[in-house]
PDB file of C-alpha atoms in Angstrom:
ATOM      1  CA  UNK A  14     -12.813   1.972   9.548  1.00 62.00           C
ATOM      2  CA  UNK A  15      -9.724   1.638  11.665  1.00 70.00           C
ATOM      3  CA  UNK A  16      -7.147   4.381  11.468  1.00 84.00           C
ATOM      4  CA  UNK A  17      -3.495   4.375  12.348  1.00 92.00           C
ATOM      5  CA  UNK A  18      -1.148   7.248  13.035  1.00 95.00           C
ATOM      6  CA  UNK A  19       2.404   6.764  11.916  1.00 96.00           C
ATOM      7  CA  UNK A  20       5.357   8.794  13.225  1.00 96.00           C
ATOM      8  CA  UNK A  21       7.648  10.349  12.350  1.00 97.00           C
ATOM      9  CA  UNK A  22       6.613  11.484   8.891  1.00 95.00           C
ATOM     10  CA  UNK A  23      10.200  11.818   7.794  1.00 96.00           C
ATOM     11  CA  UNK A  24      13.645  10.955   9.126  1.00 97.00           C
ATOM     12  CA  UNK A  25      17.106  11.584   7.797  1.00 98.00           C
ATOM     13  CA  UNK A  26      19.957   9.552   9.317  1.00 98.00           C
ATOM     14  CA  UNK A  27      23.628   8.956   8.697  1.00 98.00           C
ATOM     15  CA  UNK A  28      24.525   5.503   7.495  1.00 98.00           C
ATOM     16  CA  UNK A  29      25.138   3.283  10.515  1.00 98.00           C
ATOM     17  CA  UNK A  30      22.637   5.051  12.770  1.00 98.00           C
ATOM     18  CA  UNK A  31      19.502   3.317  13.986  1.00 98.00           C
ATOM     19  CA  UNK A  32      15.971   4.165  12.853  1.00 98.00           C
ATOM     20  CA  UNK A  33      12.543   3.546  14.338  1.00 98.00           C
ATOM     21  CA  UNK A  34       9.058   4.222  13.029  1.00 98.00           C
ATOM     22  CA  UNK A  35       5.934   3.885  15.134  1.00 98.00           C
ATOM     23  CA  UNK A  36       2.349   3.051  14.301  1.00 98.00           C
ATOM     24  CA  UNK A  37      -0.388   3.877  16.829  1.00 97.00           C
ATOM     25  CA  UNK A  38      -4.102   3.153  16.980  1.00 95.00           C
ATOM     26  CA  UNK A  39      -6.826   4.151  19.427  1.00 92.00           C
ATOM     27  CA  UNK A  40      -8.480   0.760  19.010  1.00 92.00           C
ATOM     28  CA  UNK A  41      -7.285  -2.803  19.414  1.00 94.00           C
ATOM     29  CA  UNK A  42      -5.934  -4.229  16.193  1.00 93.00           C
ATOM     30  CA  UNK A  43      -6.405  -7.780  14.976  1.00 91.00           C
ATOM     31  CA  UNK A  44      -3.076  -7.674  13.205  1.00 92.00           C
ATOM     32  CA  UNK A  45      -0.684  -5.239  11.624  1.00 95.00           C
ATOM     33  CA  UNK A  46       1.404  -5.423   8.487  1.00 96.00           C
ATOM     34  CA  UNK A  47       4.476  -3.513   7.398  1.00 98.00           C
ATOM     35  CA  UNK A  48       5.408  -2.576   3.836  1.00 98.00           C
ATOM     36  CA  UNK A  49       8.420  -0.877   2.285  1.00 98.00           C
ATOM     37  CA  UNK A  50       8.265   1.313  -0.796  1.00 97.00           C
ATOM     38  CA  UNK A  51      11.500   2.268  -2.494  1.00 97.00           C
ATOM     39  CA  UNK A  52      11.614   5.663  -4.258  1.00 94.00           C
ATOM     40  CA  UNK A  53       9.720   5.363  -7.537  1.00 92.00           C
ATOM     41  CA  UNK A  54       8.642   1.831  -6.672  1.00 95.00           C
ATOM     42  CA  UNK A  55       5.658   0.036  -5.274  1.00 96.00           C
ATOM     43  CA  UNK A  56       4.957  -1.207  -1.728  1.00 97.00           C
ATOM     44  CA  UNK A  57       6.417  -4.584  -0.862  1.00 97.00           C
ATOM     45  CA  UNK A  58       5.168  -6.650   2.048  1.00 96.00           C
ATOM     46  CA  UNK A  59       7.659  -7.087   4.888  1.00 97.00           C
ATOM     47  CA  UNK A  60       5.817  -8.835   7.683  1.00 96.00           C
ATOM     48  CA  UNK A  61       2.555  -9.406   9.531  1.00 95.00           C
ATOM     49  CA  UNK A  62       2.221  -9.365  13.328  1.00 96.00           C
ATOM     50  CA  UNK A  63      -0.741 -11.013  15.005  1.00 94.00           C
ATOM     51  CA  UNK A  64      -0.003 -11.842  18.639  1.00 96.00           C
ATOM     52  CA  UNK A  65       0.114  -9.467  21.591  1.00 97.00           C
ATOM     53  CA  UNK A  66       3.710  -8.571  22.416  1.00 97.00           C
ATOM     54  CA  UNK A  67       5.017 -10.311  19.314  1.00 97.00           C
ATOM     55  CA  UNK A  68       8.568  -9.558  18.210  1.00 98.00           C
ATOM     56  CA  UNK A  69       9.934 -10.662  14.859  1.00 98.00           C
ATOM     57  CA  UNK A  70      13.319 -10.060  13.305  1.00 98.00           C
ATOM     58  CA  UNK A  71      14.477  -9.953   9.715  1.00 97.00           C
ATOM     59  CA  UNK A  72      18.231  -9.403   9.670  1.00 97.00           C
ATOM     60  CA  UNK A  73      18.650  -5.779  10.834  1.00 98.00           C
ATOM     61  CA  UNK A  74      14.893  -5.134  11.043  1.00 98.00           C
ATOM     62  CA  UNK A  75      12.967  -5.734  14.282  1.00 98.00           C
ATOM     63  CA  UNK A  76       9.185  -5.579  14.347  1.00 98.00           C
ATOM     64  CA  UNK A  77       7.138  -5.334  17.534  1.00 98.00           C
ATOM     65  CA  UNK A  78       3.437  -5.519  18.277  1.00 98.00           C
ATOM     66  CA  UNK A  79       2.375  -3.891  21.535  1.00 97.00           C
ATOM     67  CA  UNK A  80       0.981  -5.819  24.462  1.00 96.00           C
ATOM     68  CA  UNK A  81      -2.355  -4.088  24.087  1.00 96.00           C
ATOM     69  CA  UNK A  82      -2.266  -4.567  20.293  1.00 95.00           C
ATOM     70  CA  UNK A  83      -2.716  -0.841  19.778  1.00 96.00           C
ATOM     71  CA  UNK A  84       0.736   0.022  18.549  1.00 97.00           C
ATOM     72  CA  UNK A  85       3.625  -1.377  16.594  1.00 98.00           C
ATOM     73  CA  UNK A  86       7.154  -0.390  15.715  1.00 98.00           C
ATOM     74  CA  UNK A  87       9.767  -1.126  13.106  1.00 98.00           C
ATOM     75  CA  UNK A  88      13.383  -0.674  14.152  1.00 98.00           C
ATOM     76  CA  UNK A  89      16.336  -0.806  11.785  1.00 98.00           C
ATOM     77  CA  UNK A  90      19.762  -1.324  13.330  1.00 98.00           C
ATOM     78  CA  UNK A  91      22.758   0.267  11.642  1.00 98.00           C
ATOM     79  CA  UNK A  92      20.995   1.663   8.611  1.00 98.00           C
ATOM     80  CA  UNK A  93      22.414   1.239   5.140  1.00 98.00           C
ATOM     81  CA  UNK A  94      21.751   3.245   1.990  1.00 97.00           C
ATOM     82  CA  UNK A  95      19.677   0.342   0.724  1.00 97.00           C
ATOM     83  CA  UNK A  96      17.193   1.027   3.541  1.00 98.00           C
ATOM     84  CA  UNK A  97      16.090   4.258   1.866  1.00 98.00           C
ATOM     85  CA  UNK A  98      12.366   4.377   1.197  1.00 97.00           C
ATOM     86  CA  UNK A  99       9.005   4.853   2.832  1.00 97.00           C
ATOM     87  CA  UNK A 100       7.818   2.401   5.455  1.00 98.00           C
ATOM     88  CA  UNK A 101       4.090   1.903   5.884  1.00 97.00           C
ATOM     89  CA  UNK A 102       2.108   0.115   8.525  1.00 97.00           C
ATOM     90  CA  UNK A 103      -1.298  -1.253   7.542  1.00 95.00           C
ATOM     91  CA  UNK A 104      -4.166  -2.682   9.547  1.00 93.00           C
ATOM     92  CA  UNK A 105      -6.674  -5.238   8.347  1.00 85.00           C
ATOM     93  CA  UNK A 106     -10.368  -4.733   8.057  1.00 80.00           C
ATOM     94  CA  UNK A 107     -12.649  -7.548   6.905  1.00 76.00           C
ATOM     95  CA  UNK A 108     -11.216  -7.609   3.412  1.00 84.00           C
ATOM     96  CA  UNK A 109      -9.272  -4.389   3.098  1.00 90.00           C
ATOM     97  CA  UNK A 110      -6.172  -2.750   4.488  1.00 92.00           C
ATOM     98  CA  UNK A 111      -5.934   0.740   5.942  1.00 93.00           C
ATOM     99  CA  UNK A 112      -2.491   2.211   5.529  1.00 95.00           C
ATOM    100  CA  UNK A 113      -0.717   4.717   7.702  1.00 95.00           C
ATOM    101  CA  UNK A 114       0.741   7.732   5.927  1.00 95.00           C
ATOM    102  CA  UNK A 115       4.210   6.268   6.107  1.00 96.00           C
ATOM    103  CA  UNK A 116       7.631   7.284   7.358  1.00 97.00           C
ATOM    104  CA  UNK A 117      10.100   8.362   4.709  1.00 97.00           C
ATOM    105  CA  UNK A 118      13.652   7.321   5.548  1.00 98.00           C
ATOM    106  CA  UNK A 119      16.630   8.997   3.961  1.00 98.00           C
ATOM    107  CA  UNK A 120      20.100   7.592   4.650  1.00 98.00           C
ATOM    108  CA  UNK A 121      23.214   9.626   3.915  1.00 96.00           C
ATOM    109  CA  UNK A 122      26.466   7.755   3.258  1.00 93.00           C
TER     110      UNK A 122
ATOM    111  CA  UNK B  12       6.723 -15.129 -13.996  1.00 57.00           C
ATOM    112  CA  UNK B  13       3.720 -14.582 -11.787  1.00 66.00           C
ATOM    113  CA  UNK B  14       2.803 -11.070 -10.883  1.00 93.00           C
ATOM    114  CA  UNK B  15       0.756  -7.961 -11.423  1.00 97.00           C
ATOM    115  CA  UNK B  16       1.178  -5.748 -14.439  1.00 96.00           C
ATOM    116  CA  UNK B  17      -0.023  -2.208 -14.822  1.00 97.00           C
ATOM    117  CA  UNK B  18       0.142  -0.236 -17.994  1.00 90.00           C
ATOM    118  CA  UNK B  19       1.215   2.260 -18.963  1.00 91.00           C
ATOM    119  CA  UNK B  20       3.821   3.366 -16.427  1.00 93.00           C
ATOM    120  CA  UNK B  21       3.292   7.043 -17.258  1.00 95.00           C
ATOM    121  CA  UNK B  22       0.113   8.519 -18.671  1.00 94.00           C
ATOM    122  CA  UNK B  23      -0.714  12.047 -19.712  1.00 94.00           C
ATOM    123  CA  UNK B  24      -4.216  13.265 -20.406  1.00 91.00           C
ATOM    124  CA  UNK B  25      -5.945  16.536 -21.015  1.00 91.00           C
ATOM    125  CA  UNK B  26      -8.385  17.806 -18.453  1.00 90.00           C
ATOM    126  CA  UNK B  27     -11.926  16.613 -19.112  1.00 89.00           C
ATOM    127  CA  UNK B  28     -10.933  13.305 -20.692  1.00 92.00           C
ATOM    128  CA  UNK B  29     -11.725   9.915 -19.222  1.00 94.00           C
ATOM    129  CA  UNK B  30      -8.778   7.553 -18.957  1.00 94.00           C
ATOM    130  CA  UNK B  31      -8.603   3.827 -18.192  1.00 96.00           C
ATOM    131  CA  UNK B  32      -5.729   2.273 -16.270  1.00 96.00           C
ATOM    132  CA  UNK B  33      -5.001  -1.379 -16.824  1.00 97.00           C
ATOM    133  CA  UNK B  34      -4.306  -3.964 -14.110  1.00 97.00           C
ATOM    134  CA  UNK B  35      -3.738  -7.648 -14.853  1.00 97.00           C
ATOM    135  CA  UNK B  36      -2.629 -10.432 -12.501  1.00 97.00           C
ATOM    136  CA  UNK B  37      -1.699 -14.043 -13.132  1.00 96.00           C
ATOM    137  CA  UNK B  38      -1.425 -15.001  -9.465  1.00 94.00           C
ATOM    138  CA  UNK B  39      -4.929 -16.534  -9.457  1.00 93.00           C
ATOM    139  CA  UNK B  40      -5.853 -14.122  -6.655  1.00 93.00           C
ATOM    140  CA  UNK B  41      -9.502 -13.559  -5.899  1.00 93.00           C
ATOM    141  CA  UNK B  42      -9.325 -10.028  -4.554  1.00 95.00           C
ATOM    142  CA  UNK B  43      -8.044  -6.966  -6.367  1.00 97.00           C
ATOM    143  CA  UNK B  44      -7.645  -3.395  -5.199  1.00 97.00           C
ATOM    144  CA  UNK B  45      -7.019   0.080  -6.537  1.00 98.00           C
ATOM    145  CA  UNK B  46      -5.192   2.685  -4.478  1.00 98.00           C
ATOM    146  CA  UNK B  47      -4.306   6.270  -5.063  1.00 98.00           C
ATOM    147  CA  UNK B  48      -1.063   7.653  -3.656  1.00 97.00           C
ATOM    148  CA  UNK B  49      -0.311  11.347  -3.237  1.00 94.00           C
ATOM    149  CA  UNK B  50       2.855  12.719  -1.631  1.00 85.00           C
ATOM    150  CA  UNK B  51       2.614  12.505   2.156  1.00 78.00           C
ATOM    151  CA  UNK B  52      -0.838  10.896   2.034  1.00 81.00           C
ATOM    152  CA  UNK B  53      -0.054   7.217   2.083  1.00 89.00           C
ATOM    153  CA  UNK B  54      -2.275   4.852   0.116  1.00 95.00           C
ATOM    154  CA  UNK B  55      -5.992   5.501  -0.116  1.00 96.00           C
ATOM    155  CA  UNK B  56      -8.415   2.825  -1.289  1.00 96.00           C
ATOM    156  CA  UNK B  57     -10.494   3.662  -4.352  1.00 98.00           C
ATOM    157  CA  UNK B  58     -12.303   0.402  -5.197  1.00 98.00           C
ATOM    158  CA  UNK B  59     -11.900  -3.275  -4.496  1.00 97.00           C
ATOM    159  CA  UNK B  60     -13.310  -6.518  -5.795  1.00 97.00           C
ATOM    160  CA  UNK B  61     -13.432  -9.885  -4.100  1.00 94.00           C
ATOM    161  CA  UNK B  62     -15.086 -11.815  -6.909  1.00 94.00           C
ATOM    162  CA  UNK B  63     -15.792 -11.497 -10.600  1.00 96.00           C
ATOM    163  CA  UNK B  64     -18.676  -9.168 -11.486  1.00 96.00           C
ATOM    164  CA  UNK B  65     -18.729  -7.631  -8.013  1.00 96.00           C
ATOM    165  CA  UNK B  66     -16.887  -4.677  -6.520  1.00 97.00           C
ATOM    166  CA  UNK B  67     -17.161  -2.251  -3.607  1.00 97.00           C
ATOM    167  CA  UNK B  68     -16.336   1.402  -3.125  1.00 97.00           C
ATOM    168  CA  UNK B  69     -13.373   2.326  -1.022  1.00 95.00           C
ATOM    169  CA  UNK B  70     -12.714   5.564   0.817  1.00 93.00           C
ATOM    170  CA  UNK B  71     -12.322   7.806  -2.232  1.00 96.00           C
ATOM    171  CA  UNK B  72     -14.455   6.273  -5.014  1.00 97.00           C
ATOM    172  CA  UNK B  73     -15.979   9.514  -6.291  1.00 96.00           C
ATOM    173  CA  UNK B  74     -14.912  10.237  -9.856  1.00 96.00           C
ATOM    174  CA  UNK B  75     -13.706   6.689 -10.495  1.00 97.00           C
ATOM    175  CA  UNK B  76     -15.284   3.537 -11.934  1.00 97.00           C
ATOM    176  CA  UNK B  77     -14.161  -0.086 -12.232  1.00 98.00           C
ATOM    177  CA  UNK B  78     -15.197  -3.378 -13.762  1.00 98.00           C
ATOM    178  CA  UNK B  79     -14.312  -6.991 -12.959  1.00 98.00           C
ATOM    179  CA  UNK B  80     -15.370  -9.101 -15.925  1.00 97.00           C
ATOM    180  CA  UNK B  81     -12.468 -11.527 -15.533  1.00 97.00           C
ATOM    181  CA  UNK B  82     -10.648 -12.780 -12.473  1.00 97.00           C
ATOM    182  CA  UNK B  83      -7.331 -11.625 -13.918  1.00 97.00           C
ATOM    183  CA  UNK B  84      -8.325  -8.081 -14.798  1.00 98.00           C
ATOM    184  CA  UNK B  85      -9.514  -5.048 -12.827  1.00 98.00           C
ATOM    185  CA  UNK B  86      -9.344  -1.865 -14.923  1.00 98.00           C
ATOM    186  CA  UNK B  87      -9.857   1.543 -13.342  1.00 97.00           C
ATOM    187  CA  UNK B  88     -11.420   4.456 -15.210  1.00 97.00           C
ATOM    188  CA  UNK B  89     -10.613   7.942 -14.013  1.00 96.00           C
ATOM    189  CA  UNK B  90     -13.517  10.063 -15.174  1.00 94.00           C
ATOM    190  CA  UNK B  91     -13.726  13.757 -15.858  1.00 89.00           C
ATOM    191  CA  UNK B  92     -15.693  14.053 -12.602  1.00 89.00           C
ATOM    192  CA  UNK B  93     -12.531  13.386 -10.591  1.00 90.00           C
ATOM    193  CA  UNK B  94     -11.447  16.881  -9.612  1.00 89.00           C
ATOM    194  CA  UNK B  95      -7.785  16.219  -8.956  1.00 92.00           C
ATOM    195  CA  UNK B  96      -6.786  13.094 -10.887  1.00 94.00           C
ATOM    196  CA  UNK B  97      -3.039  13.649 -11.063  1.00 95.00           C
ATOM    197  CA  UNK B  98      -1.561  10.965  -8.805  1.00 96.00           C
ATOM    198  CA  UNK B  99       0.238   7.634  -8.628  1.00 97.00           C
ATOM    199  CA  UNK B 100      -2.206   4.740  -8.998  1.00 98.00           C
ATOM    200  CA  UNK B 101      -1.410   1.323  -7.569  1.00 98.00           C
ATOM    201  CA  UNK B 102      -3.200  -1.939  -8.198  1.00 98.00           C
ATOM    202  CA  UNK B 103      -2.906  -4.824  -5.747  1.00 97.00           C
ATOM    203  CA  UNK B 104      -4.236  -8.325  -5.296  1.00 96.00           C
ATOM    204  CA  UNK B 105      -4.386 -11.008  -2.644  1.00 93.00           C
ATOM    205  CA  UNK B 106      -5.678 -14.463  -1.890  1.00 88.00           C
ATOM    206  CA  UNK B 107      -9.029 -14.295  -0.124  1.00 79.00           C
ATOM    207  CA  UNK B 108      -8.887 -17.439   1.947  1.00 70.00           C
ATOM    208  CA  UNK B 109      -5.641 -17.034   3.797  1.00 68.00           C
ATOM    209  CA  UNK B 110      -4.475 -16.299   7.299  1.00 66.00           C
ATOM    210  CA  UNK B 111      -2.182 -13.751   5.707  1.00 70.00           C
ATOM    211  CA  UNK B 112      -3.712 -10.616   4.322  1.00 76.00           C
ATOM    212  CA  UNK B 113      -0.583  -9.749   2.393  1.00 90.00           C
ATOM    213  CA  UNK B 114      -1.275  -7.688  -0.682  1.00 94.00           C
ATOM    214  CA  UNK B 115       0.883  -7.857  -3.793  1.00 95.00           C
ATOM    215  CA  UNK B 116       1.287  -4.613  -5.680  1.00 97.00           C
ATOM    216  CA  UNK B 117       1.829  -3.809  -9.325  1.00 97.00           C
ATOM    217  CA  UNK B 118       4.459  -1.277 -10.428  1.00 97.00           C
ATOM    218  CA  UNK B 119       1.907   1.546 -10.606  1.00 97.00           C
ATOM    219  CA  UNK B 120       0.772   4.093 -13.181  1.00 97.00           C
ATOM    220  CA  UNK B 121       1.674   7.741 -12.764  1.00 96.00           C
ATOM    221  CA  UNK B 122      -1.167   9.798 -14.222  1.00 96.00           C
ATOM    222  CA  UNK B 123      -0.707  13.454 -15.039  1.00 95.00           C
ATOM    223  CA  UNK B 124      -3.652  15.514 -16.166  1.00 92.00           C
ATOM    224  CA  UNK B 125      -2.693  18.678 -17.979  1.00 88.00           C
TER     225      UNK B 125
END
């Protein structure tokens, strides 16, 4: 199945700093999804990207899908303590998802 | 409220015992999934089912078994053959016929084998 590499594995920022996590694949992806998992919680769907070069925004979160559809990024502007958690990218197979290992974000006030 | 329920939230078992984790959904979703989550490993697919009375192995099915007798229910049994069963187990579901592949997750069961 398809595999995705997600970097960095962990990032610690001061509140107000920006944060970016990247998801990379060696093969062309049909689409990519992003999930957030709060500490002790379960993954929650954030967004799905389908089109080459697609950019979508959700308040302070910006999601991008690469032109070649082999990579994606999630950027958070001016992080807040509520952004703490692990962010996963996931790629679709026929009926399943393959998740990256996630980027754990810690935000210090 | 519509959603996915998993019970119990925490589960302790002695080594060598089988244990069954419950997953119920009232979202009328066709597909259901079981994942295992270990620290730093992301989510790994154990089993999935797209229709009642049918299921497929995921990437790490060894030592696990499932059943899908009802659309709403997809219980997972962790058998004594699973060598390292202590983990966080997540159940998920989704609509099959949809342009979105979004999966909805339950709150999870944290299994500790002593």
